[in-house]
Amino acid sequence: MKTHVQVAVIGGGVVGCSVLYHLTKLGWPDVCLIERSELTSGSTWHAAGGFHTLNSDPNMAALQGYTINLYKELEAISGLTCGLHHVGGITLADSPERMDFIKAARAMHRHMGLDTQIITPEEIKELSPIVNTEGILGGLYDPLDGHLDPSGTTHAYAKAAQMQGAEIYLRNPVTDLNQRPDGSWDVTTKNGIIHAEHVVNAGGLWARELGEMVGVFLPLHPMEHQYLITDDLPQVFTRDQELPHIMDPSGESYLRQEGKGLVIGIYEQDCDPWALDGTRWDFGHELLDNKLDRIGDSLEFAFKRFPCLETAGIKSIVNGPFTFAPDGNPLVGPIPGLQNYWSCCAVMAGFSQGGGVGLSLAEWMVYGEPSRDVFAMDVARYGNYCTKAYTRNKVRENYQKRFSISYPNEELPAGRPLNTTPAYAIWQQQRAVFGQGYGMEHVNYFAPEGEPLEETPSFRRSNAFAAIGNECRAVRNSVGINEVHNFGKYLVTGEGARAWLDGVMAGKLPQIGRVTLSPMLSPSGKLMGDFTISHLAENEYQLTASFSAQDLHMRWFEQYLPALNVDLKNISMSRIGFQIAGPKARELLAACTRFDVSHSAMPFLSVRKIEVGQCDAVVQRISYTGDLGYEIYVPVEQQISLYHTLANEGLAFDLKPFGMRAMMSLRLEKSFGSWMREYKPDYTPMETGMDRFMDYKKEADYIGKAAALKELAEPPKRQLVSFIVDAIDADVVADEPIWKDGNVVGFVTSGGYAHFSEQSVALGFVPTQMIVEGATFEIEILGEMRPAKLFSKPLFDPQSKRMQS
Ligand SMILES: Cc1cc2nc3c(=O)[nH]c(=O)nc-3n(C[C@H](O)[C@H](O)[C@H](O)COP(=O)(O)OP(=O)(O)OC[C@H]3O[C@@H](n4cnc5c(N)ncnc54)[C@H](O)[C@@H]3O)c2cc1C
């Protein structure tokens, strides 16, 4: 056993072996894998081995496609077989909503280059005669679906890694991890200590315990899961061709051929988190007791859908645990606050995702960033708010909803409310319908009297449509109030603050009392954040960005933070408040403060520390609604006091509350982008129009400057543009393909209905040479081609007179 390595990967399941393989593939051969027992000793050995590309996040889906295409390469390198069965798969749809769901998925696949198809009940029957297609409206066929041998595949990864220089130490549990002052790790194992520059937690069922060894809680939990293997069936073995996989969301089941019989697995509603207080270290190659009573109803359903199962004998039943994060996606990347400790766990579909997860983590370690945006599986998408109990509640919900339809406007109920601001109770009294992001409740919209206090989940315009429209009009016609707690906020102070910000931010820094907008770039020139920078006083800045990117941004800041002269604090929850927006916003603010807030005293993009009511507030003149507007921040304890001041004075101006749905509608008519939609680490400043906030000439050698200058010299081939869509009852959401002359030429990043302008709007990328004012395209919405016209001047207030007046 080596005593020093560059990387120690802990865990010899399919995920750890994939990381090992990819590190060696990218040129890091001085790596080892340490396994407690034998390879595949966690969830991996009893997996059903199915793989598919379906994922609601396009980058995750693409990484799943990468994983599936990798198996042939692994077989060729290692000389071992992965036991591949590329049989294709069908997801059944038995209601109009499920048809919408698969049509939306199909549309997304088009711009990703995945060759899925919507097929008819007759075609389903032809491909899989064992399906009773009564009540089936159609299906989504994916030729890439299939299954493999879990153990063979894991060994193929391991052998290929060994052939490229990696070493594997079996029967050697890691019992402790201690960090040296230089950030490297002493990894204590049964057979001695290995000094590793980096450690990867690929501990699967024991990932929680490996996190605890370094004082970290990883938001994941194991769930029990059962599948049944039938005896041989003539409906199966008399065929010359293997049956395709069938996913039956209504029955919460997946079914595939196994030899001459079938395997059926069930994501039952009656399910429970496993090993609440941790996974036993001596849990080995063992299965859990069968719990057939839990899947009785699902089996009844399956007998109707697949009648040959009713009389089939059961050869064996597998009940085993595997881990999930609250949203079902993996937890990958550097753990915020820890140096050289990498997470690669909560991979619930190791055979669909393991390759892409291993590739992304290896790229991150070797090159400093993954080649595509992986926020959907970044461990930093969760923060400290995620308690153990909340994690369990969400994991259970995610398991139950594994095969449910995910609606774009859906708000999942489990574990809520968790975090709330003081204003929550006020909004409740005003009939707020809440959503949740990063553990925090926010108002989506206010339900009028007599209407339900929930939004109907739908791919089409929902029951909230009229209410959101009224909120938008209230803002544009008078003044609206909305909470600004769901921004991430950071206070940067100290003598070195300006120099540090100059090196981290790619835009101009503001003078005292002013505000600028600035992109933050990665070394390769991709967007890492879109920030509002407010210069509050000498050596004092407030940064504002996306609320859900807090851990991502803090991790980034800490990576580049100098030891001296800069103090950085996350003040997202300690400094909160409201925004007021609309033509009467200034009059309202003036009525609440003794300070001069006239245009000359407080122009657009200025910031002041002034009294508002009884509070010492930070007020900045800026508004994401694109209207005259102010963000007013106060200490969290004074939020209610601020509210009453604004609400009381607001009576004279017809002040109305508005929610996030209205805010997203209002920003559309200004073509303002949004973080993780238009702006994310897949895109660059010039692609997204963020170049208007860049400072290409500043002296500071900020992160990403070289790449940004290169882009300036060689402009990008695609750009973000806006469209008016001739929509009927469904607007774009995201990831719909954009067509021109029968070809997919781009994709939508976000959109919706712009209520004040009464237009359906889409934002999306198209090739630069196609960008001509008024050019016509088609956007595929739920399987229908809808005409779309490109426009470049904002629909509302094109000269920004309102915003800047
Ligand atoms: C019943 C069932 C059916 C499934 N079906 C499918 C399917 O069809 N398709 C699919 O893609 N996925 C399926 N899965 C999920 C799949 O099994 C997992 O996604 C995958 O196995 C996760 O692999 P892993 O490497 O992350 O974790 P694990 O397989 O749990 O591996 C972790 C490894 O780390 C080792 N380890 C932990 N702690 C230490 C330590 N301190 N020192 C040294 N070594 C340590 C363990 O011994 C273990 O070998 C199924 C799971 C179950 C339970």
Short mmCIF file of C-alpha atoms in Angstrom, two decimals, residues 53-373:
data_model
loop_
_atom_site.label_atom_id
_atom_site.label_comp_id
_atom_site.label_asym_id
_atom_site.label_seq_id
_atom_site.Cartn_x
_atom_site.Cartn_y
_atom_site.Cartn_z
CA THR A 53 -31.44 9.25 -19.94
CA LEU A 54 -34.62 10.81 -18.50
CA ASN A 55 -33.91 13.68 -16.11
CA SER A 56 -35.68 17.01 -15.76
CA ASP A 57 -32.34 18.85 -15.81
CA PRO A 58 -30.89 18.89 -19.35
CA ASN A 59 -27.28 18.73 -18.19
CA MET A 60 -28.04 15.78 -15.94
CA ALA A 61 -29.81 14.10 -18.85
CA ALA A 62 -26.78 14.75 -21.06
CA LEU A 63 -24.46 13.27 -18.42
CA GLN A 64 -26.72 10.24 -18.26
CA GLY A 65 -26.37 9.94 -22.03
CA TYR A 66 -22.58 10.15 -21.57
CA THR A 67 -22.71 7.36 -18.95
CA ILE A 68 -24.63 5.02 -21.23
CA ASN A 69 -22.34 5.64 -24.18
CA LEU A 70 -19.28 5.05 -21.98
CA TYR A 71 -19.90 1.36 -21.35
CA LYS A 72 -18.59 0.24 -24.74
CA GLU A 73 -15.37 2.21 -24.11
CA LEU A 74 -14.99 0.56 -20.71
CA GLU A 75 -15.44 -2.90 -22.17
CA ALA A 76 -12.86 -2.15 -24.86
CA ILE A 77 -10.25 -0.86 -22.39
CA SER A 78 -10.76 -3.37 -19.61
CA GLY A 79 -11.57 -6.45 -21.67
CA LEU A 80 -14.38 -7.14 -19.17
CA THR A 81 -18.04 -7.26 -20.05
CA CYS A 82 -20.59 -4.86 -18.61
CA GLY A 83 -23.38 -7.28 -19.64
CA LEU A 84 -25.10 -4.64 -21.74
CA HIS A 85 -28.67 -5.06 -22.96
CA HIS A 86 -29.57 -2.06 -25.11
CA VAL A 87 -33.25 -2.93 -25.40
CA GLY A 88 -34.82 0.55 -25.39
CA GLY A 89 -37.48 1.75 -23.00
CA ILE A 90 -41.00 3.12 -23.00
CA THR A 91 -42.53 5.49 -20.44
CA LEU A 92 -46.30 5.01 -20.50
CA ALA A 93 -48.82 7.87 -20.40
CA ASP A 94 -52.40 7.19 -19.39
CA SER A 95 -53.79 10.71 -18.92
CA PRO A 96 -53.65 14.01 -20.82
CA GLU A 97 -51.34 15.40 -18.08
CA ARG A 98 -48.92 12.51 -18.53
CA MET A 99 -49.02 13.06 -22.29
CA ASP A 100 -48.09 16.71 -21.66
CA PHE A 101 -45.27 15.50 -19.43
CA ILE A 102 -43.76 13.17 -22.02
CA LYS A 103 -44.24 15.73 -24.80
CA ALA A 104 -42.35 18.31 -22.70
CA ALA A 105 -39.59 15.73 -22.11
CA ARG A 106 -39.47 14.88 -25.80
CA ALA A 107 -39.17 18.56 -26.70
CA MET A 108 -36.27 19.02 -24.29
CA HIS A 109 -34.52 15.97 -25.77
CA ARG A 110 -34.66 17.51 -29.24
CA HIS A 111 -32.27 20.34 -28.42
CA MET A 112 -30.06 17.92 -26.51
CA GLY A 113 -29.76 15.70 -29.56
CA LEU A 114 -31.39 12.71 -27.82
CA ASP A 115 -33.44 10.61 -30.16
CA THR A 116 -36.60 9.90 -28.15
CA GLN A 117 -40.02 9.54 -29.78
CA ILE A 118 -43.68 9.78 -28.81
CA ILE A 119 -45.33 6.51 -29.82
CA THR A 120 -48.94 5.33 -30.04
CA PRO A 121 -50.60 2.57 -27.98
CA GLU A 122 -50.44 0.33 -31.07
CA GLU A 123 -46.70 0.89 -31.38
CA ILE A 124 -46.29 0.17 -27.67
CA LYS A 125 -48.15 -3.11 -28.11
CA GLU A 126 -45.98 -4.02 -31.06
CA LEU A 127 -42.75 -3.35 -29.15
CA SER A 128 -43.96 -5.00 -25.95
CA PRO A 129 -46.93 -7.35 -26.38
CA ILE A 130 -47.07 -8.03 -22.63
CA VAL A 131 -48.47 -4.52 -21.99
CA ASN A 132 -52.24 -4.14 -21.68
CA THR A 133 -52.64 -0.82 -23.50
CA GLU A 134 -56.23 -0.23 -22.39
CA GLY A 135 -56.39 3.40 -21.17
CA ILE A 136 -52.90 4.17 -22.48
CA LEU A 137 -52.75 7.34 -24.60
CA GLY A 138 -49.15 7.02 -25.73
CA GLY A 139 -45.59 6.57 -24.60
CA LEU A 140 -42.12 8.06 -24.78
CA TYR A 141 -39.69 5.68 -26.46
CA ASP A 142 -35.97 6.01 -25.70
CA PRO A 143 -33.72 3.72 -27.73
CA LEU A 144 -30.83 4.31 -25.27
CA ASP A 145 -32.58 2.64 -22.29
CA GLY A 146 -31.35 -0.73 -21.19
CA HIS A 147 -29.77 -2.69 -18.38
CA LEU A 148 -26.43 -4.18 -17.46
CA ASP A 149 -24.58 -6.31 -14.97
CA PRO A 150 -23.86 -4.06 -11.94
CA SER A 151 -20.92 -6.10 -10.70
CA GLY A 152 -19.34 -6.56 -14.15
CA THR A 153 -19.63 -2.84 -14.84
CA THR A 154 -18.07 -1.83 -11.52
CA HIS A 155 -15.17 -4.22 -12.11
CA ALA A 156 -14.74 -2.87 -15.65
CA TYR A 157 -14.34 0.68 -14.27
CA ALA A 158 -11.90 -0.59 -11.62
CA LYS A 159 -9.78 -2.61 -14.03
CA ALA A 160 -9.62 0.20 -16.59
CA ALA A 161 -8.47 2.57 -13.81
CA GLN A 162 -5.83 0.09 -12.62
CA MET A 163 -4.57 -0.30 -16.19
CA GLN A 164 -4.09 3.47 -16.21
CA GLY A 165 -2.07 3.52 -12.95
CA ALA A 166 -4.59 3.52 -10.07
CA GLU A 167 -4.25 1.19 -7.09
CA ILE A 168 -7.13 -0.44 -5.21
CA TYR A 169 -6.93 -1.52 -1.55
CA LEU A 170 -9.70 -3.94 -0.57
CA ARG A 171 -10.82 -5.13 2.89
CA ASN A 172 -9.39 -1.94 4.35
CA PRO A 173 -11.96 0.32 6.07
CA VAL A 174 -11.17 4.00 6.51
CA THR A 175 -11.61 4.72 10.20
CA ASP A 176 -10.51 8.33 10.54
CA LEU A 177 -9.65 11.44 8.52
CA ASN A 178 -7.40 14.20 9.79
CA GLN A 179 -6.44 17.32 7.96
CA ARG A 180 -2.89 18.69 7.99
CA PRO A 181 -2.26 22.45 8.10
CA ASP A 182 -1.50 22.47 4.36
CA GLY A 183 -5.00 21.10 3.63
CA SER A 184 -3.94 17.54 2.75
CA TRP A 185 -5.37 14.55 4.61
CA ASP A 186 -4.10 11.70 6.74
CA VAL A 187 -6.43 8.84 5.89
CA THR A 188 -6.37 6.26 8.67
CA THR A 189 -7.22 2.78 7.44
CA LYS A 190 -7.15 -0.66 9.01
CA ASN A 191 -3.85 -1.31 7.22
CA GLY A 192 -2.13 1.99 8.01
CA ILE A 193 -2.18 5.70 7.21
CA ILE A 194 -2.19 7.07 3.68
CA HIS A 195 -1.30 10.72 3.19
CA ALA A 196 -3.56 12.08 0.42
CA GLU A 197 -3.62 15.53 -1.14
CA HIS A 198 -7.34 15.09 -1.83
CA VAL A 199 -10.02 12.82 -0.43
CA VAL A 200 -13.19 11.76 -2.29
CA ASN A 201 -16.20 10.58 -0.29
CA ALA A 202 -17.80 7.94 -2.51
CA GLY A 203 -19.06 6.05 0.52
CA GLY A 204 -22.61 5.44 -0.82
CA LEU A 205 -24.57 3.89 2.04
CA TRP A 206 -21.86 5.13 4.47
CA ALA A 207 -21.35 8.59 2.94
CA ARG A 208 -23.06 10.16 5.95
CA GLU A 209 -20.58 8.50 8.30
CA LEU A 210 -17.62 9.55 6.17
CA GLY A 211 -18.96 13.11 6.30
CA GLU A 212 -19.30 12.95 10.09
CA MET A 213 -15.62 11.95 10.34
CA VAL A 214 -14.82 15.52 9.23
CA GLY A 215 -17.75 17.20 10.99
CA VAL A 216 -19.94 17.59 7.91
CA PHE A 217 -23.60 16.68 7.49
CA LEU A 218 -24.35 15.55 3.96
CA PRO A 219 -28.05 15.92 3.12
CA LEU A 220 -28.83 12.39 1.98
CA HIS A 221 -30.65 9.41 3.36
CA PRO A 222 -30.99 5.73 2.41
CA MET A 223 -34.42 4.35 1.44
CA GLU A 224 -35.48 0.74 1.17
CA HIS A 225 -36.42 -0.37 -2.33
CA GLN A 226 -37.85 -3.66 -3.59
CA TYR A 227 -37.92 -5.51 -6.86
CA LEU A 228 -39.19 -8.96 -7.77
CA ILE A 229 -37.76 -11.46 -10.23
CA THR A 230 -40.29 -13.86 -11.76
CA ASP A 231 -39.92 -17.45 -12.86
CA ASP A 232 -39.55 -18.07 -16.60
CA LEU A 233 -42.58 -16.93 -18.57
CA PRO A 234 -43.61 -18.22 -22.02
CA GLN A 235 -44.66 -14.66 -23.00
CA VAL A 236 -41.00 -13.81 -22.58
CA PHE A 237 -38.95 -16.83 -23.60
CA THR A 238 -40.89 -17.66 -26.76
CA ARG A 239 -39.85 -14.33 -28.30
CA ASP A 240 -36.73 -13.99 -30.46
CA GLN A 241 -36.14 -10.46 -29.28
CA GLU A 242 -35.61 -9.07 -25.80
CA LEU A 243 -38.47 -6.96 -24.44
CA PRO A 244 -37.95 -3.23 -23.96
CA HIS A 245 -38.10 -1.66 -20.49
CA ILE A 246 -41.46 -0.29 -19.45
CA MET A 247 -41.80 2.57 -16.98
CA ASP A 248 -45.37 2.79 -15.75
CA PRO A 249 -45.61 6.01 -13.72
CA SER A 250 -49.24 5.41 -12.71
CA GLY A 251 -48.24 2.06 -11.27
CA GLU A 252 -45.01 3.49 -9.75
CA SER A 253 -43.19 0.61 -11.40
CA TYR A 254 -40.47 -0.28 -13.86
CA LEU A 255 -40.35 -3.60 -15.62
CA ARG A 256 -37.74 -5.36 -17.72
CA GLN A 257 -36.75 -8.77 -18.96
CA GLU A 258 -34.34 -10.82 -16.85
CA GLY A 259 -33.27 -14.01 -18.62
CA LYS A 260 -36.49 -15.81 -19.44
CA GLY A 261 -38.55 -14.00 -16.84
CA LEU A 262 -39.22 -10.43 -15.77
CA VAL A 263 -38.05 -7.98 -13.13
CA ILE A 264 -40.53 -5.51 -11.69
CA GLY A 265 -39.43 -2.81 -9.26
CA ILE A 266 -41.80 -0.54 -7.34
CA TYR A 267 -41.43 2.95 -5.93
CA GLU A 268 -44.17 2.46 -3.40
CA GLN A 269 -45.98 5.28 -1.57
CA ASP A 270 -45.78 3.40 1.70
CA CYS A 271 -42.04 3.75 2.10
CA ASP A 272 -39.62 4.53 4.88
CA PRO A 273 -36.17 5.98 5.32
CA TRP A 274 -33.73 3.26 6.32
CA ALA A 275 -31.08 3.34 9.09
CA LEU A 276 -32.21 6.58 10.72
CA ASP A 277 -29.22 6.78 13.02
CA GLY A 278 -26.59 5.68 10.56
CA THR A 279 -25.55 2.65 8.51
CA ARG A 280 -23.98 -0.18 10.55
CA TRP A 281 -20.31 -0.60 9.66
CA ASP A 282 -20.79 -4.36 9.49
CA PHE A 283 -23.70 -4.13 7.03
CA GLY A 284 -22.41 -6.18 4.15
CA HIS A 285 -23.65 -8.24 1.26
CA GLU A 286 -27.03 -8.68 2.87
CA LEU A 287 -30.60 -7.90 1.92
CA LEU A 288 -33.39 -6.49 4.04
CA ASP A 289 -36.54 -8.38 4.98
CA ASN A 290 -39.20 -8.38 2.27
CA LYS A 291 -42.06 -5.98 2.83
CA LEU A 292 -44.56 -7.22 0.28
CA ASP A 293 -47.48 -5.75 2.21
CA ARG A 294 -46.18 -2.32 1.19
CA ILE A 295 -46.42 -3.02 -2.49
CA GLY A 296 -49.73 -4.93 -2.58
CA ASP A 297 -51.68 -2.14 -4.28
CA SER A 298 -48.92 -1.50 -6.79
CA LEU A 299 -48.78 -5.20 -7.64
CA GLU A 300 -52.55 -5.29 -8.17
CA PHE A 301 -52.13 -2.39 -10.57
CA ALA A 302 -49.22 -4.13 -12.30
CA PHE A 303 -51.28 -7.30 -12.82
CA LYS A 304 -53.75 -5.25 -14.84
CA ARG A 305 -51.04 -3.52 -16.85
CA PHE A 306 -48.98 -6.66 -17.41
CA PRO A 307 -51.48 -9.54 -17.20
CA CYS A 308 -48.79 -12.22 -17.57
CA LEU A 309 -47.50 -11.28 -14.10
CA GLU A 310 -50.69 -12.40 -12.38
CA THR A 311 -49.90 -16.07 -12.70
CA ALA A 312 -46.12 -15.77 -12.66
CA GLY A 313 -44.16 -17.48 -9.91
CA ILE A 314 -41.74 -15.32 -7.93
CA LYS A 315 -38.15 -16.55 -8.16
CA SER A 316 -36.70 -14.00 -5.76
CA ILE A 317 -37.38 -10.71 -4.04
CA VAL A 318 -34.71 -8.10 -3.48
CA ASN A 319 -35.16 -5.45 -0.80
CA GLY A 320 -32.08 -3.26 -0.48
CA PRO A 321 -31.20 0.28 0.60
CA PHE A 322 -29.80 3.08 -1.52
CA THR A 323 -29.28 6.76 -0.94
CA PHE A 324 -31.09 9.89 -2.12
CA ALA A 325 -30.59 13.63 -1.71
CA PRO A 326 -33.79 15.65 -1.11
CA ASP A 327 -34.26 16.29 -4.85
CA GLY A 328 -33.00 12.89 -6.00
CA ASN A 329 -29.89 14.24 -7.76
CA PRO A 330 -26.34 13.42 -6.59
CA LEU A 331 -24.21 15.48 -4.20
CA VAL A 332 -21.02 16.20 -6.09
CA GLY A 333 -18.13 18.65 -5.71
CA PRO A 334 -16.01 20.40 -3.12
CA ILE A 335 -17.79 20.66 0.22
CA PRO A 336 -18.15 24.34 1.14
CA GLY A 337 -15.88 25.24 4.03
CA LEU A 338 -13.57 22.20 3.63
CA GLN A 339 -10.37 22.10 1.66
CA ASN A 340 -9.52 19.15 -0.59
CA TYR A 341 -12.51 17.06 0.52
CA TRP A 342 -14.77 16.13 -2.37
CA SER A 343 -18.29 14.75 -2.22
CA CYS A 344 -19.43 12.12 -4.70
CA CYS A 345 -22.42 10.50 -3.12
CA ALA A 346 -26.24 10.28 -3.07
CA VAL A 347 -26.08 8.83 -6.56
CA MET A 348 -29.46 7.13 -6.67
CA ALA A 349 -29.11 5.85 -10.22
CA GLY A 350 -25.49 4.75 -10.34
CA PHE A 351 -25.82 3.00 -13.69
CA SER A 352 -27.50 5.94 -15.41
CA GLN A 353 -25.43 8.63 -13.73
CA GLY A 354 -22.19 7.09 -12.42
CA GLY A 355 -20.14 7.84 -15.56
CA GLY A 356 -21.22 11.48 -15.82
CA VAL A 357 -20.79 12.00 -12.09
CA GLY A 358 -17.27 10.52 -12.18
CA LEU A 359 -16.34 12.60 -15.23
CA SER A 360 -17.62 15.85 -13.73
CA LEU A 361 -15.87 15.34 -10.41
CA ALA A 362 -12.60 14.38 -12.11
CA GLU A 363 -12.77 17.48 -14.36
CA TRP A 364 -13.44 19.62 -11.32
CA MET A 365 -10.42 18.21 -9.48
CA VAL A 366 -8.03 18.18 -12.44
CA TYR A 367 -9.07 21.36 -14.32
CA GLY A 368 -10.59 23.40 -11.46
CA GLU A 369 -14.12 23.39 -12.93
CA PRO A 370 -16.40 20.90 -14.70
CA SER A 371 -16.83 21.37 -18.44
CA ARG A 372 -20.55 22.06 -18.09
CA ASP A 373 -22.81 23.53 -15.44
#
